[in-house]
CSV table of C-alpha atoms in Angstrom, one decimal:
chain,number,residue,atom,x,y,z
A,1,UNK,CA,31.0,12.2,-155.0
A,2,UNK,CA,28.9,10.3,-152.4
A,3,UNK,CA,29.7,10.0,-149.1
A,4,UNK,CA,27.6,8.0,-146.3
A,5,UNK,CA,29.0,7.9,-142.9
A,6,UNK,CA,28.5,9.2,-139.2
A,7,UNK,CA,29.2,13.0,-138.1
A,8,UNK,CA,28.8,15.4,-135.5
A,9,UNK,CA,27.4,18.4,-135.5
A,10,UNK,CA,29.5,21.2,-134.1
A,11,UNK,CA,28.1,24.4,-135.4
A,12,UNK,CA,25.1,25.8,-136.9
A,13,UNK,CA,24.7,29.1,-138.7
A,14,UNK,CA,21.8,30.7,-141.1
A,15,UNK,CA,22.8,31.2,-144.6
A,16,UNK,CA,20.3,33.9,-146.7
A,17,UNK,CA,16.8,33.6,-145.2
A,18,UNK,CA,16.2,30.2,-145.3
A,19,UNK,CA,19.0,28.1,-145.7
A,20,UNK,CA,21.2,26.1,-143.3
A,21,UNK,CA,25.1,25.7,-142.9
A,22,UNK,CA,26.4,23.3,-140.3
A,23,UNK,CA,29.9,22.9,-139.2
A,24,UNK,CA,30.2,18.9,-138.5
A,25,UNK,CA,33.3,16.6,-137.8
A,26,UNK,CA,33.4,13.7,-140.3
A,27,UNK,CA,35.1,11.3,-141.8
A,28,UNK,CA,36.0,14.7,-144.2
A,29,UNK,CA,37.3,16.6,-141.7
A,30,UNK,CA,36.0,19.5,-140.4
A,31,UNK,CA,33.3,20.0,-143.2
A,32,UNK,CA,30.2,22.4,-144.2
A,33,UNK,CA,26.8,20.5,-144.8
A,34,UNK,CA,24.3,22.7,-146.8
A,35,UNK,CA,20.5,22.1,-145.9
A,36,UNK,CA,18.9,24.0,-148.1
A,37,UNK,CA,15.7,25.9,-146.5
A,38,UNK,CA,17.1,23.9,-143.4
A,39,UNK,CA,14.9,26.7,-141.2
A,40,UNK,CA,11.4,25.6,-142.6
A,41,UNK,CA,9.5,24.0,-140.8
A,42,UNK,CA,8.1,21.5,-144.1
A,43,UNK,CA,12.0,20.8,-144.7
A,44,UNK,CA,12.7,16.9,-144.0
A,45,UNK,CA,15.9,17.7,-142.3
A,46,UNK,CA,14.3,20.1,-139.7
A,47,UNK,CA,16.0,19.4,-136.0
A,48,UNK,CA,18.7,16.9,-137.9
A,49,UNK,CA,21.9,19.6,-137.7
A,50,UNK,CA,21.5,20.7,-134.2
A,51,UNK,CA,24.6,21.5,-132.6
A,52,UNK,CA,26.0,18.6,-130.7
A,53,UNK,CA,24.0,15.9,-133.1
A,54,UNK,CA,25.6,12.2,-133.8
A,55,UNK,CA,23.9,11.8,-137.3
A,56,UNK,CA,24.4,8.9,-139.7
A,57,UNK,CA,24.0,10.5,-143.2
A,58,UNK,CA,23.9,9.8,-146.9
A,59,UNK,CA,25.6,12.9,-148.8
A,60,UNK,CA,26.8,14.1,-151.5
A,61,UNK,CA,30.1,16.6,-151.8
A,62,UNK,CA,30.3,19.5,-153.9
A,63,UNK,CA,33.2,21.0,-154.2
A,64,UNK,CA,33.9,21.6,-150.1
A,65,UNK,CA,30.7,21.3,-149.4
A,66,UNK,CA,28.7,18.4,-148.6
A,67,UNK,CA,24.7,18.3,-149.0
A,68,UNK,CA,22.7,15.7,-147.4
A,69,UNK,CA,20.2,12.9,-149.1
A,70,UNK,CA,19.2,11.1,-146.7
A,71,UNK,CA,19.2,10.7,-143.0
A,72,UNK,CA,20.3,7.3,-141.4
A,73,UNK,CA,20.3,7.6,-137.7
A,74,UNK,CA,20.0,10.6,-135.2
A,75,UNK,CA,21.3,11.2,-131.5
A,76,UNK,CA,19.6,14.0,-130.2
A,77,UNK,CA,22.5,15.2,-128.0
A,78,UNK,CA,21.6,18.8,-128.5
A,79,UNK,CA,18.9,17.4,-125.6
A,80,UNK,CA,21.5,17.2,-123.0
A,81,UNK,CA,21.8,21.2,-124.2
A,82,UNK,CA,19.1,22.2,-122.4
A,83,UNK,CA,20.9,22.3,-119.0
A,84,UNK,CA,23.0,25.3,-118.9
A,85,UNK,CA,26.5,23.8,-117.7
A,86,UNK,CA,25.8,21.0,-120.0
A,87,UNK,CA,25.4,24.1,-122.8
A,88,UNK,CA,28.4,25.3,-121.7
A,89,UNK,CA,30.6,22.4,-121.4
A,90,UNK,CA,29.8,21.3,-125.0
A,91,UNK,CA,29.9,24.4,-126.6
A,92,UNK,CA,33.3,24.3,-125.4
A,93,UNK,CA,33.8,21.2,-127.1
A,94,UNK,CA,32.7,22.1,-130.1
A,95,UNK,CA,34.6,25.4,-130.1
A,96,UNK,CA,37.6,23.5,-129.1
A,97,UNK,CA,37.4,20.8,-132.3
A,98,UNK,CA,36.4,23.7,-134.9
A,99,UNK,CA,39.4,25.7,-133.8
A,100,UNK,CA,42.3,22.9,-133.4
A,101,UNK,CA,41.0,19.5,-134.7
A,102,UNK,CA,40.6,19.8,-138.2
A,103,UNK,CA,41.7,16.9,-139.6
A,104,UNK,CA,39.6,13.5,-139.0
A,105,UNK,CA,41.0,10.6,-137.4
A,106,UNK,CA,38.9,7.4,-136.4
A,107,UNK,CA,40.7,7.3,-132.7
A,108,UNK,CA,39.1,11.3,-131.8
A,109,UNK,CA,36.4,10.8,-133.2
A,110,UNK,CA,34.3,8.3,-130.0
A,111,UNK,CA,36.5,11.1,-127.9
A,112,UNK,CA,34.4,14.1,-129.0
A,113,UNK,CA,31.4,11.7,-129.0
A,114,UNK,CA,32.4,10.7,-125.3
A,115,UNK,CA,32.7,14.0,-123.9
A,116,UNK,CA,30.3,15.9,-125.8
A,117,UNK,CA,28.0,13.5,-123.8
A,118,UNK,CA,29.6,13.5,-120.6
A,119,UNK,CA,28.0,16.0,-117.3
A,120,UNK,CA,31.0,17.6,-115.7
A,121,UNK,CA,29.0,19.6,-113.6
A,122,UNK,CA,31.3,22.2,-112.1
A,123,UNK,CA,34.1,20.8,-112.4
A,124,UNK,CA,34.4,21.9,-116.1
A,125,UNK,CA,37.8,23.6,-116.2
A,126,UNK,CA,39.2,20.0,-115.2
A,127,UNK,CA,37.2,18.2,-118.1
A,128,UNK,CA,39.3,20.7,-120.3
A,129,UNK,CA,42.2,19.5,-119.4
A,130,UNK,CA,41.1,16.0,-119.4
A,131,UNK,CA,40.0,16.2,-122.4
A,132,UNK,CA,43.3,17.8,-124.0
A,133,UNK,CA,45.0,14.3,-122.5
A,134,UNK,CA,42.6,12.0,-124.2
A,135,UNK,CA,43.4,14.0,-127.6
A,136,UNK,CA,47.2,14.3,-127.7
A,137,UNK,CA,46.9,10.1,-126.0
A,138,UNK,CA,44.7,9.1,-128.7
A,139,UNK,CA,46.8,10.7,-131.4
A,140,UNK,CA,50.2,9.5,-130.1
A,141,UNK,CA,51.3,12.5,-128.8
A,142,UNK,CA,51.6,11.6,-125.1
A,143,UNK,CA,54.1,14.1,-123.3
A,144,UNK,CA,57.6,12.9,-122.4
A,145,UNK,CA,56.8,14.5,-119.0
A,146,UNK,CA,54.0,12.0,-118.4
A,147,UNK,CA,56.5,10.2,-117.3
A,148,UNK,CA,59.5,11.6,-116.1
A,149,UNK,CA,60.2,12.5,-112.3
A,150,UNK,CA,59.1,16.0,-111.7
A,151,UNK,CA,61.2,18.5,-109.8
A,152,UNK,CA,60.3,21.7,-108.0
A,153,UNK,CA,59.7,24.9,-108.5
A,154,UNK,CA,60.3,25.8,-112.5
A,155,UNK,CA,61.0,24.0,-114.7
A,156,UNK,CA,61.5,24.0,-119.0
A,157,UNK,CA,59.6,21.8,-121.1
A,158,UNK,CA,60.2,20.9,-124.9
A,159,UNK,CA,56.9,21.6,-127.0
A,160,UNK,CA,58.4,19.0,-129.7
A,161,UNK,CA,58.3,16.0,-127.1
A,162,UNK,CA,56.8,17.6,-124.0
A,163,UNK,CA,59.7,16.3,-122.1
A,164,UNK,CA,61.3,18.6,-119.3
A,165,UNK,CA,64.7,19.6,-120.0
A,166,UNK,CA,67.1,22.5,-119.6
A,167,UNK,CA,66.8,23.9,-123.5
A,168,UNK,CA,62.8,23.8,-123.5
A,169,UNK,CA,61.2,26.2,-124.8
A,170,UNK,CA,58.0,27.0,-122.0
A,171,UNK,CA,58.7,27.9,-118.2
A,172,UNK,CA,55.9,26.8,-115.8
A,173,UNK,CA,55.7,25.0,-112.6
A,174,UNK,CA,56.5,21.7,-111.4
A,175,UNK,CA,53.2,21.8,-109.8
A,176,UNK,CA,51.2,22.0,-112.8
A,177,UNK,CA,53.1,19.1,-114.5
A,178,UNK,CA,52.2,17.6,-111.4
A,179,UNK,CA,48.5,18.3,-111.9
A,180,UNK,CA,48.6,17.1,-115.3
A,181,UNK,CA,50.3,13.9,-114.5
A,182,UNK,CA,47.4,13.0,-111.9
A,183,UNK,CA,44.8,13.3,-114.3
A,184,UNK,CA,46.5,11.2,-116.6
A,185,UNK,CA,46.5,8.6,-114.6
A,186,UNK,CA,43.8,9.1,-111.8
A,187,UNK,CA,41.2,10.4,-114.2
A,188,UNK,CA,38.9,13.2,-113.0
A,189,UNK,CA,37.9,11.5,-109.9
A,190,UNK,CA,39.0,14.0,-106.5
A,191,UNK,CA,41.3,16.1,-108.0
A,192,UNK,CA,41.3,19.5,-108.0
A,193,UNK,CA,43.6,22.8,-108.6
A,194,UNK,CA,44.2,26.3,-106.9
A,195,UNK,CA,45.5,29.5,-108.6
A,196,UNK,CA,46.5,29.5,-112.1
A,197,UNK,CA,47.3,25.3,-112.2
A,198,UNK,CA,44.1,25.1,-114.4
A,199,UNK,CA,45.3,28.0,-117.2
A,200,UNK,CA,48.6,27.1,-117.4
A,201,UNK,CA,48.0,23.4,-117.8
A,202,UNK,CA,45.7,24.5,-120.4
A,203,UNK,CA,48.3,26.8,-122.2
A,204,UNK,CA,50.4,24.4,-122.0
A,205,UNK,CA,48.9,21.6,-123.4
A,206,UNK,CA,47.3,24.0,-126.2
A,207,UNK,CA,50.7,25.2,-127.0
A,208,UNK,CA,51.5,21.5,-127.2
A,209,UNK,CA,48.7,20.5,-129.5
A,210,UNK,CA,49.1,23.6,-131.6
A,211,UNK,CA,52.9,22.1,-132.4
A,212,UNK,CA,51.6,18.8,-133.7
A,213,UNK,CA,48.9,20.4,-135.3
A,214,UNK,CA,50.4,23.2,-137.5
């Protein structure tokens, strides 16, 4: 079967001695492309399946993998690699759509795009929360608690609607609903967390993702 569409390259990995497997997110899914002698230097698709890559490809599947024909467009985003935070951050990316994003769906797919581009700088660990928002927004799955009034101290949420209520099934603090809340609607901008807000808003929200992902 044929297939022609854009994808982004999240992983790359050698195969034997020569050959090239990338991990890309596509209108398949989370998919293999096969390049075969993709590490030689003769090979037309040399520098194509860099990690990070917006590539516009003609292809062909095989079973559940796909081999490219032809090459469309390229984005060299694996450029922007080259700075070390930049690395970082989009490695995190990456790692974060291989290991929960599996399926494909047109509304995540600019996401990934638009962070996989953006420069956090340091404020990275708040980019990974951001970016959780703009996923479970994207897909419909914006938390009850987005916009409910928040309390003090503890509090339960429910993982099914991310609402807080008394028979939820996750403790945390009020704080870090409160943190998550700001983002939501202020954006990255000034705003910053102390302690553990950061790690628990990510658990959270992974635990929350994880539900509507299983």
């Amino acid at each position: 079967m044929s297939f022609k569409g854009k994808l982004v390259v999240l992983k790359r990995i050698r195969s034997g001695d020569d050959d090239l497997i990338a991990k890309v997110y596509s209108p398949a899914g989370v998919v293999s492309v096969l390049v075969r002698e993709g590490y030689l230097g003769s090979n037309p698709f040399l520098g194509v399946f860099e990690p990070f890559n917006l590539v516009e490809a003609d292809l062909d599947q095989k079973g559940d993998i796909l081999v490219p024909n032809d090459i469309i467009s390229v984005r060299r985003y694996s450029l922007l690699a080259r700075d070390y935070n930049r690395y970082v951050w989009m490695s995190w990316v990456s790692l974060f759509v291989l290991t929960r994003i599996s399926f494909y769906d047109e509304r995540v797919f600019p996401l990934i795009v638009r962070y996989l581009t953006a420069n956090p700088g340091r404020r990275i660990p708040v980019y990974r929360v951001l970016f959780r928002i703009g996923i479970m927004e994207a897909l419909g799955w914006r938390p009850r608690f987005l916009s409910q009034n928040i309390g003090k101290g503890k509090v339960k949420v429910r993982i099914s609607d991310g609402s807080v209520s008394e028979d939820g099934e996750v403790e945390v603090r009020a704080v870090v609903l409160r943190f998550i809340k700001n983002l939501a609607e202020l954006g990255s901008g000034r705003i910053s967390a102390r302690g553990n807000v950061l790690k628990e808003a990510e658990d959270l929200l992974d635990r929350y993702i994880d539900y509507h992902t299983r």
